[in-house]
Structure formats: C-alpha cells, structure tokens
PDB file of C-alpha atoms in Angstrom:
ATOM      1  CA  UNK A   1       1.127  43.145 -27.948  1.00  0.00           C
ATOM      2  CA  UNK A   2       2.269  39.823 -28.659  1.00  0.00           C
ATOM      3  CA  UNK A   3       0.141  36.655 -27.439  1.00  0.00           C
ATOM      4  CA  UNK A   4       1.517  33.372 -25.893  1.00  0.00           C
ATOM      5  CA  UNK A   5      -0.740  30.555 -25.900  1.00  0.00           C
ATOM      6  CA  UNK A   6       0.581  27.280 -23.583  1.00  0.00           C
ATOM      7  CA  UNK A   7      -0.758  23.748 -24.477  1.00  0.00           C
ATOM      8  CA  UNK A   8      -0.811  21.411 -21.715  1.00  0.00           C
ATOM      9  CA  UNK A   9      -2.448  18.800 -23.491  1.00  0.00           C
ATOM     10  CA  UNK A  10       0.804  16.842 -23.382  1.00  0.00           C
ATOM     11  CA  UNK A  11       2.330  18.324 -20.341  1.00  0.00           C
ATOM     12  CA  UNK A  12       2.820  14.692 -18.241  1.00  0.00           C
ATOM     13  CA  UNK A  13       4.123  12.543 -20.527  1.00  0.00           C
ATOM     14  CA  UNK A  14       5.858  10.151 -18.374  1.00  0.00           C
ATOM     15  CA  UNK A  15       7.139   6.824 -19.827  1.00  0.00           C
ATOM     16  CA  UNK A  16       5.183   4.128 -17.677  1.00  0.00           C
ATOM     17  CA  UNK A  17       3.735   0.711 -18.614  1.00  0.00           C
ATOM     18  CA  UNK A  18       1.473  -1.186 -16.775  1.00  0.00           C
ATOM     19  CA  UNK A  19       1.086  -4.597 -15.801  1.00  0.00           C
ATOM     20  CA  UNK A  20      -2.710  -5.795 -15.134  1.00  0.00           C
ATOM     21  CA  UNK A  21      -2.817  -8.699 -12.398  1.00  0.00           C
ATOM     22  CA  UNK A  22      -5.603 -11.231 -11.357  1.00  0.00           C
ATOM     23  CA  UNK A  23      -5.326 -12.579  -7.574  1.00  0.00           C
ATOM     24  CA  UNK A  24      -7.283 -12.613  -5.125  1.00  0.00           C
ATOM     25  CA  UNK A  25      -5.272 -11.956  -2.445  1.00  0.00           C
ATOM     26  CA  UNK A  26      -5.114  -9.205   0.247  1.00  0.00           C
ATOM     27  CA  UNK A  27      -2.999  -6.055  -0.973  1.00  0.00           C
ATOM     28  CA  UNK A  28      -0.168  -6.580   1.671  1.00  0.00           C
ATOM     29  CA  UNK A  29       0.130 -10.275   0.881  1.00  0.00           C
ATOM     30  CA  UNK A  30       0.472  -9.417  -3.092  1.00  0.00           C
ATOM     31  CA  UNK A  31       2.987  -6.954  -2.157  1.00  0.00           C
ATOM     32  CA  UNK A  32       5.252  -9.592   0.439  1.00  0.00           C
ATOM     33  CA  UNK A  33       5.090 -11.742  -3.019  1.00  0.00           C
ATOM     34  CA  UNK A  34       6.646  -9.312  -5.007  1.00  0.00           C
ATOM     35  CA  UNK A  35       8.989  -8.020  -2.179  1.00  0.00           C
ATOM     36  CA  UNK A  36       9.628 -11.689  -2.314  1.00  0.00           C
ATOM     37  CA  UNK A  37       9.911 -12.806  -6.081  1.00  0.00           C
ATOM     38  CA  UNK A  38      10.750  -9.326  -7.821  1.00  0.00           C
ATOM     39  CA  UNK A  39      13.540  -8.089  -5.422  1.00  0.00           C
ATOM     40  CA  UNK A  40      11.552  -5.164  -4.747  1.00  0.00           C
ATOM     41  CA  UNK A  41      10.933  -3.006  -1.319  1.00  0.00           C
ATOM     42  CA  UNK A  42       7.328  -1.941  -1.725  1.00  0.00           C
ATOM     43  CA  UNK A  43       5.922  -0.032   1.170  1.00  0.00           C
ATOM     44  CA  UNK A  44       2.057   1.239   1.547  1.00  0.00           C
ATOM     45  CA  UNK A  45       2.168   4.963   1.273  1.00  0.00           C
ATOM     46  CA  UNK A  46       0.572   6.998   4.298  1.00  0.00           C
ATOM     47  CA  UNK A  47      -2.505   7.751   2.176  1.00  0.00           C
ATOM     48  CA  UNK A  48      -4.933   5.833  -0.110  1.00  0.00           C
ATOM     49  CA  UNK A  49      -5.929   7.468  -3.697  1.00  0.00           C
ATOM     50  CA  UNK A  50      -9.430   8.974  -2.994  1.00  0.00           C
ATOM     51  CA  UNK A  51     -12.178   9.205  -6.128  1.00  0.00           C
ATOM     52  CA  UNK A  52     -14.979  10.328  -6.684  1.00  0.00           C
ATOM     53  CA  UNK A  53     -15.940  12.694  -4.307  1.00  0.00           C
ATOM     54  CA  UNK A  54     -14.393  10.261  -1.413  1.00  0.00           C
ATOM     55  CA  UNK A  55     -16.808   7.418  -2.182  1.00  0.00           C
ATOM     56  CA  UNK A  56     -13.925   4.852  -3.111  1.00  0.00           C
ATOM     57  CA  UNK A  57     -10.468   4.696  -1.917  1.00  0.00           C
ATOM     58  CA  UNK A  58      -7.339   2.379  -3.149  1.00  0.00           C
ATOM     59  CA  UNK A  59      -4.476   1.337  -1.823  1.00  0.00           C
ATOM     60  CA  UNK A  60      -1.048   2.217  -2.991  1.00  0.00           C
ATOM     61  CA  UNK A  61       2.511   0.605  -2.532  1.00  0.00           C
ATOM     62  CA  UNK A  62       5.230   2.551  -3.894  1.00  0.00           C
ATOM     63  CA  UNK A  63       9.094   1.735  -4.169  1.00  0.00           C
ATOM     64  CA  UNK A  64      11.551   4.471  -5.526  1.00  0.00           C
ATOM     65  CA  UNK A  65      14.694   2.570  -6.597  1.00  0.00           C
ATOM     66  CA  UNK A  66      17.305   5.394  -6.837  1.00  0.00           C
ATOM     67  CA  UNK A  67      19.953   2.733  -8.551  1.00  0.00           C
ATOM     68  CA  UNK A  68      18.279   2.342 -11.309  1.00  0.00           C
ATOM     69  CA  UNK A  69      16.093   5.492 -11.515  1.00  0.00           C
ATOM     70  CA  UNK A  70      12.469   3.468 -11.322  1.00  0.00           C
ATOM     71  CA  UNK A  71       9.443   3.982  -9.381  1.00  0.00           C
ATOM     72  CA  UNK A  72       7.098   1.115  -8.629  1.00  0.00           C
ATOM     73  CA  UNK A  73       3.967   1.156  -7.770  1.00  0.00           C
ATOM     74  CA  UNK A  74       1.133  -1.585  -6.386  1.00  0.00           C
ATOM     75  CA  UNK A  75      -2.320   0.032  -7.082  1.00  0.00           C
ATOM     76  CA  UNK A  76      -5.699  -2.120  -6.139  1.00  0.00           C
ATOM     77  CA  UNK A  77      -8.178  -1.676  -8.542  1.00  0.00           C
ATOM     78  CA  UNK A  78     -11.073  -3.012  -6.684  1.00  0.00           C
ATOM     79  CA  UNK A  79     -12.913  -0.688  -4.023  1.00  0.00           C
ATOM     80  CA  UNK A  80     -15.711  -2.127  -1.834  1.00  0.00           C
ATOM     81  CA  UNK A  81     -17.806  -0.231   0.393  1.00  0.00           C
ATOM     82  CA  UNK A  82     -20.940  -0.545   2.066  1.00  0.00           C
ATOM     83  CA  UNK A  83     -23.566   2.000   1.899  1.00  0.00           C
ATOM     84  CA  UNK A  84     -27.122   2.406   3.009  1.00  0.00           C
ATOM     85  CA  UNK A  85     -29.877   1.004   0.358  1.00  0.00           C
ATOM     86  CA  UNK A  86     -32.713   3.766  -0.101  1.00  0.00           C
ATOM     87  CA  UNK A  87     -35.712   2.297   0.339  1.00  0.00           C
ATOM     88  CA  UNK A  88     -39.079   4.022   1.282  1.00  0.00           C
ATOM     89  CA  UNK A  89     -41.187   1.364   3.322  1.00  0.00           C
ATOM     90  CA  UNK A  90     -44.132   2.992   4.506  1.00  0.00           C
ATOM     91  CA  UNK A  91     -43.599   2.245   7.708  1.00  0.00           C
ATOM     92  CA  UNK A  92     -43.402   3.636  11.442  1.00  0.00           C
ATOM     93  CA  UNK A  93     -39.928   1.897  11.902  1.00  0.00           C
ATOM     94  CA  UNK A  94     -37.071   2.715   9.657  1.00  0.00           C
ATOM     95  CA  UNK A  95     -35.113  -0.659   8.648  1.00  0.00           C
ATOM     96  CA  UNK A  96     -31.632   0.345   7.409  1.00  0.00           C
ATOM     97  CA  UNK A  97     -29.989  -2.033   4.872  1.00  0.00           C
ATOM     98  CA  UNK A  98     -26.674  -2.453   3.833  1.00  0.00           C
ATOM     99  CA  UNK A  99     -25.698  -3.090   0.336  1.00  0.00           C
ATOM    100  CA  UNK A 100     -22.044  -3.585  -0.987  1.00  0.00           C
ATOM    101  CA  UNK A 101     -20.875  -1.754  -4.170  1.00  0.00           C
ATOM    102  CA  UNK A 102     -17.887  -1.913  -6.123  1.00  0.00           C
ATOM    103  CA  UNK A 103     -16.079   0.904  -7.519  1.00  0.00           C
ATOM    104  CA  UNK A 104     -13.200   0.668  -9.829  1.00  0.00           C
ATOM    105  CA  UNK A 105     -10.179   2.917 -10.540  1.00  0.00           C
ATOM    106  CA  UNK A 106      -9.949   1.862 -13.988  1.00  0.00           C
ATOM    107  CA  UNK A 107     -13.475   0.853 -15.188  1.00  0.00           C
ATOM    108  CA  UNK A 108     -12.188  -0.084 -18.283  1.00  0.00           C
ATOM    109  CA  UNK A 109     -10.151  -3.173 -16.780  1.00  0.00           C
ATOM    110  CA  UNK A 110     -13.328  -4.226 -14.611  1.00  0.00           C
ATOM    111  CA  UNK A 111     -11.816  -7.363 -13.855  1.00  0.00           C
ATOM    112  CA  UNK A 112      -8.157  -6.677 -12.601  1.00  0.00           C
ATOM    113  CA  UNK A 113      -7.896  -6.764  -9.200  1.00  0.00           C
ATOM    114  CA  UNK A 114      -4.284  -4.778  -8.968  1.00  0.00           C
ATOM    115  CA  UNK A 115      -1.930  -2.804 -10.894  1.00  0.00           C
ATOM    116  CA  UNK A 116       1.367  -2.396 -11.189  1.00  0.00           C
ATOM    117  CA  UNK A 117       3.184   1.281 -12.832  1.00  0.00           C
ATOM    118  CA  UNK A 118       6.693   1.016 -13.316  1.00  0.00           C
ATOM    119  CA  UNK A 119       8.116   4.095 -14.672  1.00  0.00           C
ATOM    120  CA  UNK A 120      12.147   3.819 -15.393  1.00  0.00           C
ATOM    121  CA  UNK A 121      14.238   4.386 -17.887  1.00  0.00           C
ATOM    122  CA  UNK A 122      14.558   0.863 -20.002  1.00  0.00           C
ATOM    123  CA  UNK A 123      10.969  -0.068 -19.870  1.00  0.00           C
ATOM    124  CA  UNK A 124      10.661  -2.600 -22.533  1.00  0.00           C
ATOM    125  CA  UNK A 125      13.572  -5.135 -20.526  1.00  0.00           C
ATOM    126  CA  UNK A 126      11.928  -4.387 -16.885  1.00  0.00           C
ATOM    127  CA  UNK A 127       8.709  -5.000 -17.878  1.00  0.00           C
ATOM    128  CA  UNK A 128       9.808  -8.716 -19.945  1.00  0.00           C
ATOM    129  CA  UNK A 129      11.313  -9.429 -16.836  1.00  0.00           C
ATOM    130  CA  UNK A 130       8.673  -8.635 -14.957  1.00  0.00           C
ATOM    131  CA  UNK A 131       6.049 -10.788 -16.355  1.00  0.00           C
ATOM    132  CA  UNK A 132       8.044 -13.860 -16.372  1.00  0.00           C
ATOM    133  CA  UNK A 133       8.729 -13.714 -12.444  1.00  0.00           C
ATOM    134  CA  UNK A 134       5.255 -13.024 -11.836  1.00  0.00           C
ATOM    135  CA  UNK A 135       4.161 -16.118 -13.971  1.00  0.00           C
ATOM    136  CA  UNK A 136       6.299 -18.178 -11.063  1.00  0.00           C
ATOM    137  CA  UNK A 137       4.324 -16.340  -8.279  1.00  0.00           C
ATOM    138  CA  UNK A 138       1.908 -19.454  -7.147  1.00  0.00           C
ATOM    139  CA  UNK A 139      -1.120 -17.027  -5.825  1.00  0.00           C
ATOM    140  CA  UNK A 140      -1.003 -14.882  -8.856  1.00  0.00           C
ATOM    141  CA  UNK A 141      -3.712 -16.429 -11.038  1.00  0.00           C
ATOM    142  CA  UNK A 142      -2.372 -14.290 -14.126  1.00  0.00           C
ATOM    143  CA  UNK A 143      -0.687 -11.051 -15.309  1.00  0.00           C
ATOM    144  CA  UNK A 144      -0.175  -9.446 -18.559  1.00  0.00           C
ATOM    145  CA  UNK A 145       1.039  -5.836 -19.595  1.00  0.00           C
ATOM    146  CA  UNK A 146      -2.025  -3.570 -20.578  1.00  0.00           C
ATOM    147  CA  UNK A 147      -1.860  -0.950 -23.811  1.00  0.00           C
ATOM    148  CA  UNK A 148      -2.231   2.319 -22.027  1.00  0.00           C
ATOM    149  CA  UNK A 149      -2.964   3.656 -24.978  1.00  0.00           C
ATOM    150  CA  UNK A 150      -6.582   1.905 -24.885  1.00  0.00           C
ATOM    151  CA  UNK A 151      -7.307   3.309 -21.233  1.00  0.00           C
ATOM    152  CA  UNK A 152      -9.700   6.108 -20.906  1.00  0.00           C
ATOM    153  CA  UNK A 153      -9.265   7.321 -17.488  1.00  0.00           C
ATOM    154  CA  UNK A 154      -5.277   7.697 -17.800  1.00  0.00           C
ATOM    155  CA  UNK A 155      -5.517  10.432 -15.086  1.00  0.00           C
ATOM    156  CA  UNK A 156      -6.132   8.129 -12.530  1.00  0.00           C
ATOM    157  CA  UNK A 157      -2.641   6.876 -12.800  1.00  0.00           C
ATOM    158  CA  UNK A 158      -1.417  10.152 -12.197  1.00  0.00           C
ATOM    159  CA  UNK A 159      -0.199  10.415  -8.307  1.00  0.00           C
TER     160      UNK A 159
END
C-alpha cells in the first residue's frame, strides 16, 4: 500500500507586506485618516482578534477592494486591560487593586502602535505609494514597511 505524506508547512503563503505605524491616536480616528488620505473605505469588522486565551483583544479594519483585487487591513497592536493585582495582605478586609497591562499582537514590534496588511497583486508599487501618503498624514508620527521575514509570530496575521 502506497503512502501519501502532505506538508503544510507552506500551505498559506499569501503575498502580504506590512507597514508598521507610530500614532497615538484612537483606532477609528487612524482609520478616518486613511479613509481620508489613502482613498480607502476601511470599516471595523464585527469582531476583534482574541489571544491568548481571551486575555487581549485588537481591533481590526478591513477593506476588500474588488477593482484591484486587494485586501486592507488596520490591525492595533497595543492591548490594554486592567486586571486584579494578587496581593495577600493579611488582613480581615480584602483591598482589590487594579493594575494595567499591556499585551501585544506582535511582541517583536513592541513599540508599533498599528498595522497595516495589504495583500494584492502588485505589492511592491502599493506599498511605495503607501508610505509616501502616510508621511503627509499630520497625526502619524511615522511609518515604515516591516521585513516579515524577521517576525516570529507570523500566525497572528493570519485572519
């Protein structure tokens, strides 16, 4: 009997680039900018990406432009939550305290604050063009394209 063996190592191997941006602005203000500047029609998507185990969630504008075959997508790369600080007092009266932690979707890019996926067919001209209109963007402290091939937690991009 003859045996087939499958590898999936290389099963989703989607053309995409990414494009790392620092701003401090809300999520739905960055994405009126680039509605604005890019031409684009960016809408949040029903549901936030959950990791680990539900602890951090981030928000996700996506635009499928059917004319020239692209997706785009505005991912924040910053999660903060508050959760209760262990403590063990000693004493009669419990005190609960809050304490704010900060989970990121890319750890490796720790101080991005959003990301932006374009997957399309002439990636090299979109994402040239791109950069250039986001350097006019006032708000938009910087942005530059990031090597995927450096990022360690690729599956996170993966929605």
């Amino acid at each position: 009997m003859a045996l087939h063996k499958m590898i999936l190592d290389d099963f989703y191997d989607e053309s995409y680039c990414l494009i790392a941006i620092h701003c401090r602005l809300q999520d739905y203000r960055l994405a009126y900018l680039l509605n604005k500047y890019l031409g684009l029609k960016l809408e949040r998507l029903p549901h936030d990406l959950d990791y680990k185990y539900f602890a951090a969630s981030y928000s996700i504008y996506e635009w499928v432009d059917e004319t020239q075959f692209s997706t785009w997508n505005l991912i924040s790369n910053i999660c903060k939550k508050e959760v209760d600080m262990l403590q063990s007092s000693g004493s009669l009266f419990e005190a609960s305290q809050q304490m704010l932690k900060t989970y990121h979707l890319l750890p490796e890019l720790k101080n991005v604050d959003y990301l932006i996926k374009m997957s399309c067919e002439s990636l090299q001209n979109q994402e040239q063009n791109c950069l250039k209109k986001l350097q006019t963007i006032p708000q938009i402290i910087t942005s530059y394209s990031v090597d995927i091939s450096r990022i360690k937690s690729k599956e996170h991009l993966i929605f």
